[in-house]
Amino acid sequence: MNMNHKTLHESSLSIAASILLGSIIIAGSIAWSASPRTQAVPVAAGAAQAANGQQQPSQPAPAAQSDISKLVTSGEAMIGNPAAKITIAYWYDYQCPFCKQNELQTMPSIISDYVNLGKVRIVFKDFAFLGPDSTKLALTARAVWEAAPQQFLAWHDAMFQAQGQEGSGWATDALINQVTTKVLGASGAAKVQTLLKANAARYQKQIDADKAEGQAFGVQGTPGFVIGSKNGSKLIVGAQPYSNIKAAIDSL
């Protein structure tokens, strides 16, 4: 199983293609050539990962869009210095277990080492594709950002902590409200519900636009990252170790 969720159900053709792609990756001969300023960051050697009991993430086609300055940020949740030299666009789904792995193992170090020091800003992007609960959570996240932007990250973290088995129906209205009330308080949770009722259509358009934008950058599953600056951008797919993210940031 890959370390990221793909947007399409596997078919015999895609399995064969994945096997072929894996062979190419192991041979070390992939050339990411859609743009001279965009790179898909390679993961650690397959043999080393196998020795550590890890799975190697699949890698999609290189990003067609490479200019991070064209990233849509209006209305999007974000943390960090707005003038930071490095932008990380982060596509995720609240039901994705690999996104939770990323949240627990990688994001804290990115935030402490780069975001809190004003070097990086993170723009949160929806890639809600794992069913109705994914959409429900994405809609709620939009309302949380609008109601209490300073508490968005705490809510985001708490929701991943509460994540249940994908597709099991764990994201009930009661659970979401419980998490929201714990983070925002009763009045904050009530405000979120009011915003949801008033703005659901607008939020849905933003969610759909996020996914389309991610696909334009080459993101085909979750988690997906585009790390960029004036010096170019790098596409990273799958739940990667912090060292891979750090190397991409430092190179820019």
mmCIF file of C-alpha atoms in Angstrom:
data_model
loop_
_atom_site.group_PDB
_atom_site.id
_atom_site.type_symbol
_atom_site.label_atom_id
_atom_site.label_comp_id
_atom_site.label_asym_id
_atom_site.label_seq_id
_atom_site.Cartn_x
_atom_site.Cartn_y
_atom_site.Cartn_z
ATOM 1 C CA MET A 1 0.000 0.000 0.000
ATOM 2 C CA ASN A 2 1.380 3.400 -0.916
ATOM 3 C CA MET A 3 2.107 6.079 1.606
ATOM 4 C CA ASN A 4 -0.413 8.382 -0.028
ATOM 5 C CA HIS A 5 -4.031 8.065 -1.137
ATOM 6 C CA LYS A 6 -4.596 8.140 -4.891
ATOM 7 C CA THR A 7 -7.541 9.785 -6.552
ATOM 8 C CA LEU A 8 -8.412 6.814 -8.774
ATOM 9 C CA HIS A 9 -9.330 3.252 -7.836
ATOM 10 C CA GLU A 10 -6.601 0.845 -8.853
ATOM 11 C CA SER A 11 -7.179 -1.102 -12.018
ATOM 12 C CA SER A 12 -5.065 -3.748 -13.624
ATOM 13 C CA LEU A 13 -3.605 -1.122 -15.915
ATOM 14 C CA SER A 14 -2.656 1.203 -13.061
ATOM 15 C CA ILE A 15 -1.109 -1.694 -11.128
ATOM 16 C CA ALA A 16 1.023 -2.601 -14.123
ATOM 17 C CA ALA A 17 1.985 1.036 -14.548
ATOM 18 C CA SER A 18 2.897 1.283 -10.856
ATOM 19 C CA ILE A 19 5.119 -1.797 -11.122
ATOM 20 C CA LEU A 20 6.862 -0.322 -14.133
ATOM 21 C CA LEU A 21 7.215 3.046 -12.395
ATOM 22 C CA GLY A 22 8.644 1.364 -9.305
ATOM 23 C CA SER A 23 11.267 -0.339 -11.446
ATOM 24 C CA ILE A 24 12.181 2.970 -13.025
ATOM 25 C CA ILE A 25 12.473 4.626 -9.616
ATOM 26 C CA ILE A 26 14.752 1.852 -8.333
ATOM 27 C CA ALA A 27 16.901 2.218 -11.437
ATOM 28 C CA GLY A 28 17.260 5.879 -10.557
ATOM 29 C CA SER A 29 16.446 7.067 -14.029
ATOM 30 C CA ILE A 30 13.361 9.222 -13.616
ATOM 31 C CA ALA A 31 13.626 12.662 -15.227
ATOM 32 C CA TRP A 32 11.076 15.209 -14.058
ATOM 33 C CA SER A 33 10.856 17.462 -17.066
ATOM 34 C CA ALA A 34 7.532 19.265 -17.181
ATOM 35 C CA SER A 35 9.252 22.459 -16.036
ATOM 36 C CA PRO A 36 12.903 23.297 -15.499
ATOM 37 C CA ARG A 37 11.931 25.050 -12.261
ATOM 38 C CA THR A 38 9.858 22.242 -10.778
ATOM 39 C CA GLN A 39 11.219 19.075 -9.238
ATOM 40 C CA ALA A 40 9.537 16.065 -7.712
ATOM 41 C CA VAL A 41 11.645 15.224 -4.702
ATOM 42 C CA PRO A 42 12.849 11.613 -4.810
ATOM 43 C CA VAL A 43 12.352 9.481 -1.735
ATOM 44 C CA ALA A 44 15.080 7.488 -0.026
ATOM 45 C CA ALA A 45 16.364 4.440 -1.857
ATOM 46 C CA GLY A 46 13.864 1.594 -1.912
ATOM 47 C CA ALA A 47 16.356 -0.835 -0.427
ATOM 48 C CA ALA A 48 16.986 1.403 2.567
ATOM 49 C CA GLN A 49 13.271 1.834 3.161
ATOM 50 C CA ALA A 50 12.673 -1.889 2.926
ATOM 51 C CA ALA A 51 15.347 -2.433 5.543
ATOM 52 C CA ASN A 52 13.493 -0.045 7.839
ATOM 53 C CA GLY A 53 10.127 -1.684 7.184
ATOM 54 C CA GLN A 54 8.845 1.388 5.356
ATOM 55 C CA GLN A 55 6.857 1.612 2.149
ATOM 56 C CA GLN A 56 8.003 3.759 -0.728
ATOM 57 C CA PRO A 57 5.481 6.411 -1.818
ATOM 58 C CA SER A 58 4.366 6.505 -5.424
ATOM 59 C CA GLN A 59 5.289 9.599 -7.407
ATOM 60 C CA PRO A 60 2.897 11.324 -9.849
ATOM 61 C CA ALA A 61 3.790 13.164 -13.019
ATOM 62 C CA PRO A 62 5.758 16.382 -12.517
ATOM 63 C CA ALA A 63 3.731 19.503 -11.822
ATOM 64 C CA ALA A 64 2.416 21.366 -14.839
ATOM 65 C CA GLN A 65 2.171 24.490 -12.709
ATOM 66 C CA SER A 66 5.475 25.460 -11.095
ATOM 67 C CA ASP A 67 5.095 29.094 -10.048
ATOM 68 C CA ILE A 68 4.270 29.133 -6.336
ATOM 69 C CA SER A 69 3.541 32.864 -6.576
ATOM 70 C CA LYS A 70 0.384 31.947 -8.505
ATOM 71 C CA LEU A 71 -0.929 29.852 -5.615
ATOM 72 C CA VAL A 72 -4.394 30.960 -4.534
ATOM 73 C CA THR A 73 -4.207 32.158 -0.932
ATOM 74 C CA SER A 74 -7.338 34.300 -0.585
ATOM 75 C CA GLY A 75 -9.747 32.655 1.832
ATOM 76 C CA GLU A 76 -7.316 29.829 2.592
ATOM 77 C CA ALA A 77 -6.200 28.796 6.060
ATOM 78 C CA MET A 78 -2.526 29.478 6.641
ATOM 79 C CA ILE A 79 0.057 29.774 9.362
ATOM 80 C CA GLY A 80 3.375 31.583 9.477
ATOM 81 C CA ASN A 81 4.806 34.865 8.300
ATOM 82 C CA PRO A 82 2.860 36.053 5.214
ATOM 83 C CA ALA A 83 6.136 37.485 3.888
ATOM 84 C CA ALA A 84 8.132 34.284 4.424
ATOM 85 C CA LYS A 85 10.500 33.440 1.567
ATOM 86 C CA ILE A 86 9.270 29.841 1.432
ATOM 87 C CA THR A 87 5.656 28.766 0.906
ATOM 88 C CA ILE A 88 4.442 25.226 1.522
ATOM 89 C CA ALA A 89 1.098 24.410 -0.082
ATOM 90 C CA TYR A 90 -0.247 21.351 1.719
ATOM 91 C CA TRP A 91 -3.092 19.244 0.276
ATOM 92 C CA TYR A 92 -4.763 16.795 2.660
ATOM 93 C CA ASP A 93 -7.932 14.912 3.571
ATOM 94 C CA TYR A 94 -9.026 14.605 7.215
ATOM 95 C CA GLN A 95 -9.833 10.924 6.657
ATOM 96 C CA CYS A 96 -6.450 10.056 5.131
ATOM 97 C CA PRO A 97 -4.345 7.925 7.528
ATOM 98 C CA PHE A 98 -1.133 8.981 5.787
ATOM 99 C CA CYS A 99 -2.066 12.612 6.392
ATOM 100 C CA LYS A 100 -2.384 11.767 10.081
ATOM 101 C CA GLN A 101 1.056 10.160 9.956
ATOM 102 C CA ASN A 102 2.388 13.360 8.415
ATOM 103 C CA GLU A 103 0.653 15.476 11.052
ATOM 104 C CA LEU A 104 2.113 13.451 13.917
ATOM 105 C CA GLN A 105 5.626 12.801 12.629
ATOM 106 C CA THR A 106 6.600 15.636 10.293
ATOM 107 C CA MET A 107 4.498 18.778 10.696
ATOM 108 C CA PRO A 108 5.574 19.574 14.288
ATOM 109 C CA SER A 109 9.212 19.834 13.196
ATOM 110 C CA ILE A 110 8.356 21.950 10.152
ATOM 111 C CA ILE A 111 6.427 24.334 12.383
ATOM 112 C CA SER A 112 9.052 24.554 15.137
ATOM 113 C CA ASP A 113 12.093 24.793 12.852
ATOM 114 C CA TYR A 114 10.729 27.004 10.088
ATOM 115 C CA VAL A 115 7.220 28.401 10.595
ATOM 116 C CA ASN A 116 7.792 29.692 14.128
ATOM 117 C CA LEU A 117 11.048 31.333 13.008
ATOM 118 C CA GLY A 118 9.305 33.228 10.202
ATOM 119 C CA LYS A 119 11.072 31.332 7.406
ATOM 120 C CA VAL A 120 8.098 29.375 6.053
ATOM 121 C CA ARG A 121 4.363 29.833 5.726
ATOM 122 C CA ILE A 122 2.023 26.882 5.237
ATOM 123 C CA VAL A 123 -1.127 27.249 3.144
ATOM 124 C CA PHE A 124 -3.679 24.540 3.897
ATOM 125 C CA LYS A 125 -5.402 23.113 0.830
ATOM 126 C CA ASP A 126 -8.343 20.714 0.706
ATOM 127 C CA PHE A 127 -8.151 17.507 -1.292
ATOM 128 C CA ALA A 128 -11.357 15.965 0.024
ATOM 129 C CA PHE A 129 -11.909 12.796 -1.993
ATOM 130 C CA LEU A 130 -12.485 9.936 0.440
ATOM 131 C CA GLY A 131 -16.251 10.253 0.712
ATOM 132 C CA PRO A 132 -18.988 12.389 2.282
ATOM 133 C CA ASP A 133 -17.285 12.592 5.669
ATOM 134 C CA SER A 134 -14.191 14.083 4.036
ATOM 135 C CA THR A 135 -16.358 16.798 2.517
ATOM 136 C CA LYS A 136 -18.168 17.391 5.817
ATOM 137 C CA LEU A 137 -14.853 17.867 7.621
ATOM 138 C CA ALA A 138 -13.477 20.138 4.909
ATOM 139 C CA LEU A 139 -16.590 22.311 5.075
ATOM 140 C CA THR A 140 -16.311 22.547 8.854
ATOM 141 C CA ALA A 141 -12.633 23.465 8.613
ATOM 142 C CA ARG A 142 -13.554 26.381 6.351
ATOM 143 C CA ALA A 143 -16.038 27.634 8.923
ATOM 144 C CA VAL A 144 -13.498 27.219 11.734
ATOM 145 C CA TRP A 145 -10.960 29.285 9.801
ATOM 146 C CA GLU A 146 -13.533 32.017 9.237
ATOM 147 C CA ALA A 147 -14.791 31.942 12.826
ATOM 148 C CA ALA A 148 -11.485 31.689 14.684
ATOM 149 C CA PRO A 149 -8.362 31.781 12.480
ATOM 150 C CA GLN A 150 -6.019 31.880 15.469
ATOM 151 C CA GLN A 151 -7.448 28.563 16.666
ATOM 152 C CA PHE A 152 -7.535 26.841 13.285
ATOM 153 C CA LEU A 153 -4.297 24.908 13.759
ATOM 154 C CA ALA A 154 -5.388 23.621 17.170
ATOM 155 C CA TRP A 155 -8.704 22.459 15.678
ATOM 156 C CA HIS A 156 -6.925 20.932 12.684
ATOM 157 C CA ASP A 157 -4.577 18.997 14.983
ATOM 158 C CA ALA A 158 -7.422 17.889 17.243
ATOM 159 C CA MET A 159 -9.438 16.583 14.317
ATOM 160 C CA PHE A 160 -6.546 14.469 13.095
ATOM 161 C CA GLN A 161 -6.060 13.176 16.631
ATOM 162 C CA ALA A 162 -9.729 12.134 16.616
ATOM 163 C CA GLN A 163 -9.443 10.414 13.226
ATOM 164 C CA GLY A 164 -11.034 6.983 13.026
ATOM 165 C CA GLN A 165 -10.842 4.281 10.409
ATOM 166 C CA GLU A 166 -11.280 5.610 6.904
ATOM 167 C CA GLY A 167 -14.833 5.263 5.606
ATOM 168 C CA SER A 168 -16.164 3.894 8.898
ATOM 169 C CA GLY A 169 -18.465 6.829 9.571
ATOM 170 C CA TRP A 170 -16.360 8.046 12.485
ATOM 171 C CA ALA A 171 -16.784 11.727 11.549
ATOM 172 C CA THR A 172 -20.247 12.126 13.047
ATOM 173 C CA ASP A 173 -21.830 15.511 13.627
ATOM 174 C CA ALA A 174 -21.607 14.842 17.362
ATOM 175 C CA LEU A 175 -17.867 14.105 17.272
ATOM 176 C CA ILE A 176 -17.086 17.104 15.085
ATOM 177 C CA ASN A 177 -19.094 19.367 17.371
ATOM 178 C CA GLN A 178 -17.358 17.879 20.413
ATOM 179 C CA VAL A 179 -13.919 18.642 18.964
ATOM 180 C CA THR A 180 -15.001 22.100 17.856
ATOM 181 C CA THR A 181 -16.467 22.928 21.256
ATOM 182 C CA LYS A 182 -13.337 21.723 23.026
ATOM 183 C CA VAL A 183 -11.112 23.977 20.913
ATOM 184 C CA LEU A 184 -13.336 27.005 20.283
ATOM 185 C CA GLY A 185 -15.729 26.848 23.218
ATOM 186 C CA ALA A 186 -19.503 26.634 23.060
ATOM 187 C CA SER A 187 -19.968 30.074 21.526
ATOM 188 C CA GLY A 188 -17.262 29.388 18.952
ATOM 189 C CA ALA A 189 -18.848 26.075 17.993
ATOM 190 C CA ALA A 190 -22.211 27.798 17.603
ATOM 191 C CA LYS A 191 -20.621 30.405 15.329
ATOM 192 C CA VAL A 192 -19.116 27.622 13.212
ATOM 193 C CA GLN A 193 -22.529 26.067 12.754
ATOM 194 C CA THR A 194 -24.017 29.415 11.742
ATOM 195 C CA LEU A 195 -21.285 29.972 9.177
ATOM 196 C CA LEU A 196 -21.711 26.445 7.800
ATOM 197 C CA LYS A 197 -25.407 26.983 7.177
ATOM 198 C CA ALA A 198 -24.868 30.377 5.569
ATOM 199 C CA ASN A 199 -21.804 29.629 3.455
ATOM 200 C CA ALA A 200 -21.856 25.924 2.559
ATOM 201 C CA ALA A 201 -22.126 26.613 -1.177
ATOM 202 C CA ARG A 202 -19.209 29.057 -1.143
ATOM 203 C CA TYR A 203 -17.086 26.683 0.939
ATOM 204 C CA GLN A 204 -17.812 23.833 -1.460
ATOM 205 C CA LYS A 205 -16.646 25.903 -4.424
ATOM 206 C CA GLN A 206 -13.417 26.686 -2.567
ATOM 207 C CA ILE A 207 -12.899 23.013 -1.732
ATOM 208 C CA ASP A 208 -13.416 22.009 -5.358
ATOM 209 C CA ALA A 209 -11.053 24.766 -6.495
ATOM 210 C CA ASP A 210 -8.362 23.568 -4.061
ATOM 211 C CA LYS A 211 -8.467 20.064 -5.492
ATOM 212 C CA ALA A 212 -8.297 21.322 -9.063
ATOM 213 C CA GLU A 213 -5.402 23.594 -8.186
ATOM 214 C CA GLY A 214 -3.559 20.728 -6.545
ATOM 215 C CA GLN A 215 -3.992 18.606 -9.648
ATOM 216 C CA ALA A 216 -2.597 21.456 -11.745
ATOM 217 C CA PHE A 217 0.511 21.374 -9.550
ATOM 218 C CA GLY A 218 0.768 17.588 -9.963
ATOM 219 C CA VAL A 219 -0.871 16.494 -6.700
ATOM 220 C CA GLN A 220 -2.879 13.315 -7.281
ATOM 221 C CA GLY A 221 -3.408 12.084 -3.734
ATOM 222 C CA THR A 222 -2.849 12.920 -0.101
ATOM 223 C CA PRO A 223 -0.757 14.160 1.486
ATOM 224 C CA GLY A 224 0.777 16.306 -1.220
ATOM 225 C CA PHE A 225 3.105 19.281 -0.946
ATOM 226 C CA VAL A 226 4.428 21.960 -3.235
ATOM 227 C CA ILE A 227 7.321 23.780 -1.593
ATOM 228 C CA GLY A 228 8.285 26.929 -3.430
ATOM 229 C CA SER A 229 10.131 30.228 -3.458
ATOM 230 C CA LYS A 230 11.389 32.665 -6.075
ATOM 231 C CA ASN A 231 14.074 30.067 -6.804
ATOM 232 C CA GLY A 232 11.583 27.456 -8.019
ATOM 233 C CA SER A 233 9.377 24.768 -6.525
ATOM 234 C CA LYS A 234 9.446 21.121 -5.541
ATOM 235 C CA LEU A 235 6.624 18.599 -5.558
ATOM 236 C CA ILE A 236 6.590 16.064 -2.736
ATOM 237 C CA VAL A 237 4.080 13.234 -2.558
ATOM 238 C CA GLY A 238 3.211 10.896 0.277
ATOM 239 C CA ALA A 239 3.907 10.878 3.992
ATOM 240 C CA GLN A 240 7.596 11.716 3.923
ATOM 241 C CA PRO A 241 10.116 11.771 6.762
ATOM 242 C CA TYR A 242 10.990 15.220 8.047
ATOM 243 C CA SER A 243 14.480 14.956 6.579
ATOM 244 C CA ASN A 244 13.043 14.930 3.048
ATOM 245 C CA ILE A 245 10.911 18.004 3.681
ATOM 246 C CA LYS A 246 13.828 19.786 5.361
ATOM 247 C CA ALA A 247 16.105 19.053 2.408
ATOM 248 C CA ALA A 248 13.544 20.494 -0.009
ATOM 249 C CA ILE A 249 13.098 23.651 2.068
ATOM 250 C CA ASP A 250 16.823 24.191 2.546
ATOM 251 C CA SER A 251 17.524 23.729 -1.169
ATOM 252 C CA LEU A 252 15.208 26.671 -1.908
#
